[in-house]
Each structure stands twice: as structure tokens, then as C-alpha cells.
Amino acid sequence: MNIIKNYVNGQIVGSSTDEQDVFDPSTGESISKVLLSNEKDFQSVIESSKKSQLSWSQTTPLKRSRIISKYKNLIENSLEELAQLISKEHGKTLEDAKGSITRGLEVVEFACGIPHLLKGEFSQNVGTNVDSWSVRQPLGISAGITPFNFPAMVPMWMYPIAIACGNSFILKPSEKDPSCSIKLAQLFTEAGLPDGVFNVIQGNKMVVDMILRSPDISSISFVGSTPVAKYIYEESAKNLKRVQALGGAKNHLVVMPDANLEQAVDGIIGAAYGSAGERCMAVSVAVAVGDIADELVEKVNYKAQTLKVGPWTDLESEMGPVISKEHKEKIENYITQGAEEGAKLISDGRNYKIQGYENGYFVGPTLFDKVTKDMTIYKEEIFGPVLSVVRTKNYEEALSLVNEHAFGNGTSVYTSDGEVARHFTTNSKIGMVGVNVPIPVPMAFHSFGGWKQSLFGGHSMHGMEGVNFYTKLKT
Ligand code: NAD
């Protein structure tokens, strides 16, 4: 059976004999194994990163930029192959996988501008005949620990900028879908990146803990669930590392009575059920304001039922399975709990079976109405194709819901009232806010990050936040 190993110094290597199954979520079959790296594997990564660091930091930003520019072309040419690697292990549709790589590619494009981005600031005559200037210098070795749901895009939020800034980068991808990280690293070597500047180490919590404790690693970028994000933040601080730790989400989409209903429904369907709800920017709560609720629920339910659920190999599939058997069970338990706690279960995705894929981890599009804020399905992140509709009397009540929730990743309002739109974007306590768009995901030249329990640390990902995170200021 194929074993997915580490990528160190431009080579595929690994000495550990510990492995873990990687599954095809559509069939439930084990398709390969991933190495669970040990201390020796980790040390070889550290040695390689240390060796490459100095000369890479001294390579001119323009030369770094040219390598990154070649990398961009290679990724474009390998889009289909990368997307297949993602879909095979994650289960999302091929179109979704391609879309996510394209979003990652935008960060690579942004990183091509690094000579400009690192220009610094200069003031002449801060005193008589005295000048002052500031430059940003690399940190050294940066590490990234990433989740299963975007095995290309989330790492690409990190390493293109870290590397462009002159750091070496160590990626610890999710053990659930590790293949695409190796291909991404190989393409960078092909583009001319010196060996050791970008290393990939496979593994689980054991490797994460080695990263956290390593005195050679200067910064940690993490994306994943909130409990682990908190742990990473606290442990990084204990070990005196710079850290950005992005956590979970419970994104609310507010539909005002004056909204274009068709537009809102289309937005909700894509954002709630796309990628089986396994997106940190998925909409998991629709807040129906005033008398729009009945019609909204009816239309969302109708469209959700017409979604084609199936394996990624069927190009007509609009929604794939969830990542694992355990996760499917967890989602189904939430559905049971929602019904028990009194929410109205309009459509039930439990025990969803697809002919020929009976062992796949499919959950059907699920819709709850009349969810209230004391219910578990409202408070916790489900991370599956489950949409909760909460009804409110007015806009103020809707905004309070958004602001009082523990998570603060993204939110959006559908309205045709400019005053409401402006009030909402100004007063919502959320990191990323949209008007008449379902998922307000920032482009690469802006920065991505939530508030409250959705991000710990002072920096969001990519854009200038990324450049600042991966460099130290010298004046
Ligand atoms: P996860 O927290 O289980 O795992 C993320 C990474 O941490 C993986 O590499 C994993 O190996 C490692 N890890 C897991 N448990 C650990 C532990 N106890 N100690 C140390 N390391 C550990 O997350 P996941 O299930 O892979 O991804 C889904 C989660 O990620 C969701 O909560 C989702 O909202 C979140 N997410 C957030 C964003 C964002 O931008 N805020 C983006 C994508 C995903």
C-alpha cells in the first residue's frame, strides 16, 4: 500500500514505522497510509531547515519572487492533478477542490510582489541631517499546522508569504488528507526553490508538540478547531514563539424582510451545503428577520432537496461526503440532539445512503427551523451540512445574536437598505463581514481572520498581515 511520507531537502523520506490509514470518504475504504513521524524524522527536518535558512534569507527578494512566479505557473499546469489528490482524500467535488487551489494561488500571486512589499519606510531629516528607516527581516524558521478541510488552500495562506519573506517553512498538514502537500512541495522544488526551504512533515499531535517545543522554530501559524487553536496559542506563548491560531466558526447569514429572497436563498444553499458544510466560512445559521421566515425556509428546503449528493468521481455531484466515519456520527448525533432539544427538523440527513457507496460518509442536506440560542446545535460548531434557521422579530435582535455568539469568523446580511448594510458592517463584532454575498472571504491582498473564539493572536492570514507576521521590524 502507498505510504505518504515526508518531504525533506527535496526528497521523499521518513524513518518512522508508525502509520495511519488514509480513507476515501466516498467509499469508506482505506486507500493509503500516512507516516506518523517520530523524533528522528523531526530532527532531520530541523537540520534541513536550519541549513537552508541563512542563504535563503540572503537571496534577494527579486530572485525569490522569480522562483515564486515560476511556482505559480507550475501550480496552474498541475491544477487537475492537485484537485484530484484533494478530492480523493477529502471527498469534495472536483470543482470545489479546483476553486480552493485557485484561492491559494492568489496568495502565491500576491507573494510575487515581495520586493515591493518589503521596501520599508524612510524618513529624511527626522532631526537635522539625521535620517531614519525601517526594514522588515525574516524570522528564521516558520511552521504551519493545518486542517483537513482545505489541504491546499490553507497551507497556501501561509508558506508562499513566509518563504517570500526569506524564511524556511515547515508544514505539518492534516493526517486525514496529506497527499497534496507533498505535490505542492515538489512543484516548488521544480520551480527552483533551494532544498530545505520548504519541508513537509507528516504526523499527529506528537509532531505538533515537537514543533511547539523546538527552540529552532520562530513562529507558528495554525488553522483548525478552537480547542486545538487555544492549545497552540498557549503552548506557543509558553515557548516564546510568535503565533497566529485560527479556530472554528458559526457563521450567521441575516436575511432582512427587504432582501432579494432568490439571491439570499441561492447564497445560503451554496454556503451551507457546499463542501458538505466543512468550510470555516460555511453558513451554519440563517437568521430570518420579521415575516420573511416562512418563505425563506420553504425555498431553502426545496433547493436543498434538489442538491445532488454523490462521490467526486461523478462530475454531476454538488455535495460530497464528510471526512470520516467518526465525523459523520458526530454530525448525526448533533441532528438527534437538535430534534430532542425542540428544534423543528424540516429535512433530516441522517442515514443517507447512495447506491454503490453504502459505506461512504454521506450526510444529506439537513435543515432545522425555529432554532433558539440556548440549543446545542446553535452554540456549537457542527462542521457538516446542517443549517439552523433562527427567527427574530427585528434587525436589532438579529445583530445581537451575531454579536453575542462565541465565534466571530464571518457573517453576512442580505438587504436592499443601505442604512442597514452600513450599520451591520460597522457594528457586527465579527472579523469578516459581507453585504449581499454569502461568504465574505477576503482576497489574498486583504487578510483573512476572525474575532473572538475564531482567532487567537494579533495577526490574520495573508495580505500585509502575513508579511508583518513573517518578518521582524528593524528601525
Ligand atoms: P483539528 O483542530 O482537529 O486539526 C487541525 C490540525 O491540528 C491538524 O494538523 C491536526 O493534526 C492537529 N491536531 C489535532 N488535534 C490536535 C491536538 N490535540 N494537539 C495538537 N495538534 C492537534 O481541525 P480539523 O478537524 O482538521 O479541521 C476542522 C476545523 O478547522 C474546524 O473547526 C474549522 O472551523 C477549522 N477551520 C478554521 C479555519 C479558519 O480560518 N478559522 C479554516 C479552516 C478550518
CSV table of N, CA, C and O and ligand atoms in Angstrom, one decimal, residues 145-149 154 157 172-176 203-205 208 222-225 228 231 246-249 280 381 383 409 448 454, ligand 1:
chain,number,residue,atom,x,y,z
A,145,ILE,N,0.6,24.5,10.8
A,145,ILE,CA,-0.1,23.3,11.2
A,145,ILE,C,-1.5,23.5,10.6
A,145,ILE,O,-2.2,24.5,11.0
A,146,THR,N,-2.0,22.6,9.8
A,146,THR,CA,-3.2,22.9,9.0
A,146,THR,C,-4.3,21.8,9.1
A,146,THR,O,-4.0,20.7,9.4
A,147,PRO,N,-5.5,22.2,8.8
A,147,PRO,CA,-6.7,21.3,9.0
A,147,PRO,C,-7.0,20.5,7.7
A,147,PRO,O,-6.4,20.7,6.7
A,148,PHE,N,-7.9,19.6,7.9
A,148,PHE,CA,-8.2,18.7,6.8
A,148,PHE,C,-9.0,19.3,5.7
A,148,PHE,O,-9.0,18.9,4.5
A,149,ASN,N,-9.8,20.4,6.0
A,149,ASN,CA,-10.8,20.8,5.1
A,149,ASN,C,-10.4,21.6,3.9
A,149,ASN,O,-11.0,21.6,2.9
A,154,VAL,N,-5.4,26.3,2.7
A,154,VAL,CA,-4.9,26.8,4.0
A,154,VAL,C,-3.4,26.9,4.1
A,154,VAL,O,-2.8,27.9,4.5
A,157,TRP,N,-2.2,29.8,2.4
A,157,TRP,CA,-2.3,31.1,3.0
A,157,TRP,C,-1.0,31.5,3.7
A,157,TRP,O,-0.7,32.6,4.0
A,172,LYS,N,3.1,21.0,8.6
A,172,LYS,CA,2.5,19.8,9.2
A,172,LYS,C,1.1,19.8,8.8
A,172,LYS,O,0.2,20.4,9.4
A,173,PRO,N,0.8,19.1,7.6
A,173,PRO,CA,-0.6,19.0,7.1
A,173,PRO,C,-1.5,18.1,8.0
A,173,PRO,O,-1.0,17.4,8.8
A,174,SER,N,-2.8,18.1,7.7
A,174,SER,CA,-3.7,17.2,8.4
A,174,SER,C,-3.3,15.8,7.9
A,174,SER,O,-3.1,15.5,6.8
A,175,GLU,N,-3.4,14.9,8.9
A,175,GLU,CA,-3.1,13.4,8.6
A,175,GLU,C,-4.2,12.8,7.8
A,175,GLU,O,-4.1,11.7,7.4
A,176,LYS,N,-5.4,13.5,7.7
A,176,LYS,CA,-6.5,12.9,7.0
A,176,LYS,C,-6.4,13.0,5.5
A,176,LYS,O,-7.0,12.2,4.8
A,203,GLY,N,2.2,13.7,10.3
A,203,GLY,CA,2.1,13.2,11.7
A,203,GLY,C,0.9,13.8,12.4
A,203,GLY,O,0.0,14.5,11.8
A,204,ASN,N,0.8,13.5,13.7
A,204,ASN,CA,-0.3,13.9,14.5
A,204,ASN,C,0.2,14.8,15.6
A,204,ASN,O,1.2,15.5,15.5
A,205,LYS,N,-0.6,14.8,16.8
A,205,LYS,CA,-0.3,15.6,17.9
A,205,LYS,C,1.2,15.5,18.4
A,205,LYS,O,1.8,16.5,18.8
A,208,VAL,N,3.1,17.8,16.3
A,208,VAL,CA,2.8,19.2,16.7
A,208,VAL,C,3.5,19.6,18.0
A,208,VAL,O,4.0,20.7,18.1
A,222,PHE,N,-1.3,28.4,12.8
A,222,PHE,CA,-2.2,27.3,12.9
A,222,PHE,C,-3.6,27.6,12.4
A,222,PHE,O,-4.1,28.7,12.6
A,223,VAL,N,-4.2,26.6,11.8
A,223,VAL,CA,-5.7,26.7,11.4
A,223,VAL,C,-6.3,25.4,11.8
A,223,VAL,O,-5.8,24.3,11.4
A,224,GLY,N,-7.4,25.4,12.5
A,224,GLY,CA,-8.1,24.2,12.9
A,224,GLY,C,-9.2,24.5,13.9
A,224,GLY,O,-9.8,25.6,13.8
A,225,SER,N,-9.5,23.5,14.7
A,225,SER,CA,-10.6,23.7,15.6
A,225,SER,C,-10.2,24.6,16.8
A,225,SER,O,-9.1,24.7,17.1
A,228,VAL,N,-8.0,23.2,19.8
A,228,VAL,CA,-6.6,23.0,19.5
A,228,VAL,C,-6.0,24.3,19.2
A,228,VAL,O,-4.8,24.5,19.6
A,231,TYR,N,-4.9,25.7,22.5
A,231,TYR,CA,-3.7,24.9,23.0
A,231,TYR,C,-2.4,25.4,22.3
A,231,TYR,O,-1.4,25.7,22.9
A,246,LEU,N,-5.9,30.2,14.2
A,246,LEU,CA,-7.3,30.4,13.7
A,246,LEU,C,-8.2,29.2,14.1
A,246,LEU,O,-7.7,28.0,13.9
A,247,GLY,N,-9.3,29.4,14.7
A,247,GLY,CA,-10.2,28.3,15.2
A,247,GLY,C,-11.5,28.2,14.4
A,247,GLY,O,-11.6,28.5,13.2
A,248,GLY,N,-12.5,27.6,15.1
A,248,GLY,CA,-13.7,27.3,14.4
A,248,GLY,C,-14.6,28.4,14.2
A,248,GLY,O,-14.3,29.6,14.4
A,249,ALA,N,-15.9,28.1,13.8
A,249,ALA,CA,-16.8,29.2,13.4
A,249,ALA,C,-18.2,28.8,13.5
A,249,ALA,O,-18.6,27.6,13.6
A,280,CYS,N,-14.7,26.7,7.0
A,280,CYS,CA,-14.7,27.6,8.1
A,280,CYS,C,-15.6,28.8,7.8
A,280,CYS,O,-16.0,29.5,8.7
A,381,GLU,N,-20.1,24.4,17.0
A,381,GLU,CA,-19.8,24.2,15.5
A,381,GLU,C,-20.0,22.7,15.2
A,381,GLU,O,-19.5,21.8,15.8
A,383,PHE,N,-19.9,21.6,11.7
A,383,PHE,CA,-19.0,21.4,10.6
A,383,PHE,C,-19.5,20.2,9.7
A,383,PHE,O,-18.8,19.3,9.4
A,409,ASN,N,-16.1,34.4,13.1
A,409,ASN,CA,-15.3,34.3,11.9
A,409,ASN,C,-15.9,35.2,10.8
A,409,ASN,O,-15.3,36.2,10.4
A,448,PHE,N,-7.2,37.4,6.0
A,448,PHE,CA,-8.3,36.5,6.4
A,448,PHE,C,-8.1,36.2,7.9
A,448,PHE,O,-7.1,35.8,8.4
A,454,SER,N,-12.6,32.6,17.2
A,454,SER,CA,-12.2,32.1,15.9
A,454,SER,C,-10.7,32.5,15.5
A,454,SER,O,-10.2,32.1,14.5
B,1,NAD,P1,-8.2,20.0,14.1
B,1,NAD,O1,-8.1,21.0,15.1
B,1,NAD,O2,-8.7,18.6,14.5
B,1,NAD,O3,-6.8,19.7,13.4
B,1,NAD,C1,-6.0,20.7,12.9
B,1,NAD,C2,-4.5,20.3,12.9
B,1,NAD,O4,-4.2,20.2,14.3
B,1,NAD,C3,-4.2,19.0,12.2
B,1,NAD,O5,-3.0,19.2,11.5
B,1,NAD,C4,-4.1,18.0,13.3
B,1,NAD,O6,-3.2,17.0,13.1
B,1,NAD,C5,-3.6,18.9,14.5
B,1,NAD,N1,-4.2,18.4,15.8
B,1,NAD,C6,-5.4,17.8,16.0
B,1,NAD,N2,-5.6,17.6,17.3
B,1,NAD,C7,-4.5,18.1,18.0
B,1,NAD,C8,-4.1,18.1,19.3
B,1,NAD,N3,-4.9,17.6,20.3
B,1,NAD,N4,-2.9,18.7,19.6
B,1,NAD,C9,-2.2,19.2,18.7
B,1,NAD,N5,-2.5,19.2,17.4
B,1,NAD,C10,-3.6,18.6,17.0
B,1,NAD,O7,-9.1,20.5,12.9
B,1,NAD,P2,-9.7,19.8,11.6
B,1,NAD,O8,-10.8,18.8,12.1
B,1,NAD,O9,-8.6,19.2,10.8
B,1,NAD,O10,-10.3,21.0,10.8
B,1,NAD,C11,-11.6,21.5,11.0
B,1,NAD,C12,-11.6,22.7,11.9
B,1,NAD,O11,-10.8,23.7,11.4
B,1,NAD,C13,-13.0,23.3,12.1
B,1,NAD,O12,-13.2,23.7,13.4
B,1,NAD,C14,-12.9,24.5,11.2
B,1,NAD,O13,-13.8,25.6,11.6
B,1,NAD,C15,-11.5,24.9,11.4
B,1,NAD,N6,-11.0,25.8,10.3
B,1,NAD,C16,-10.9,27.1,10.6
B,1,NAD,C17,-10.5,28.0,9.6
B,1,NAD,C18,-10.4,29.4,9.9
B,1,NAD,O14,-9.9,30.2,9.0
B,1,NAD,N7,-10.7,30.0,11.0
B,1,NAD,C19,-10.2,27.5,8.3
B,1,NAD,C20,-10.3,26.1,8.1
B,1,NAD,C21,-10.7,25.3,9.1
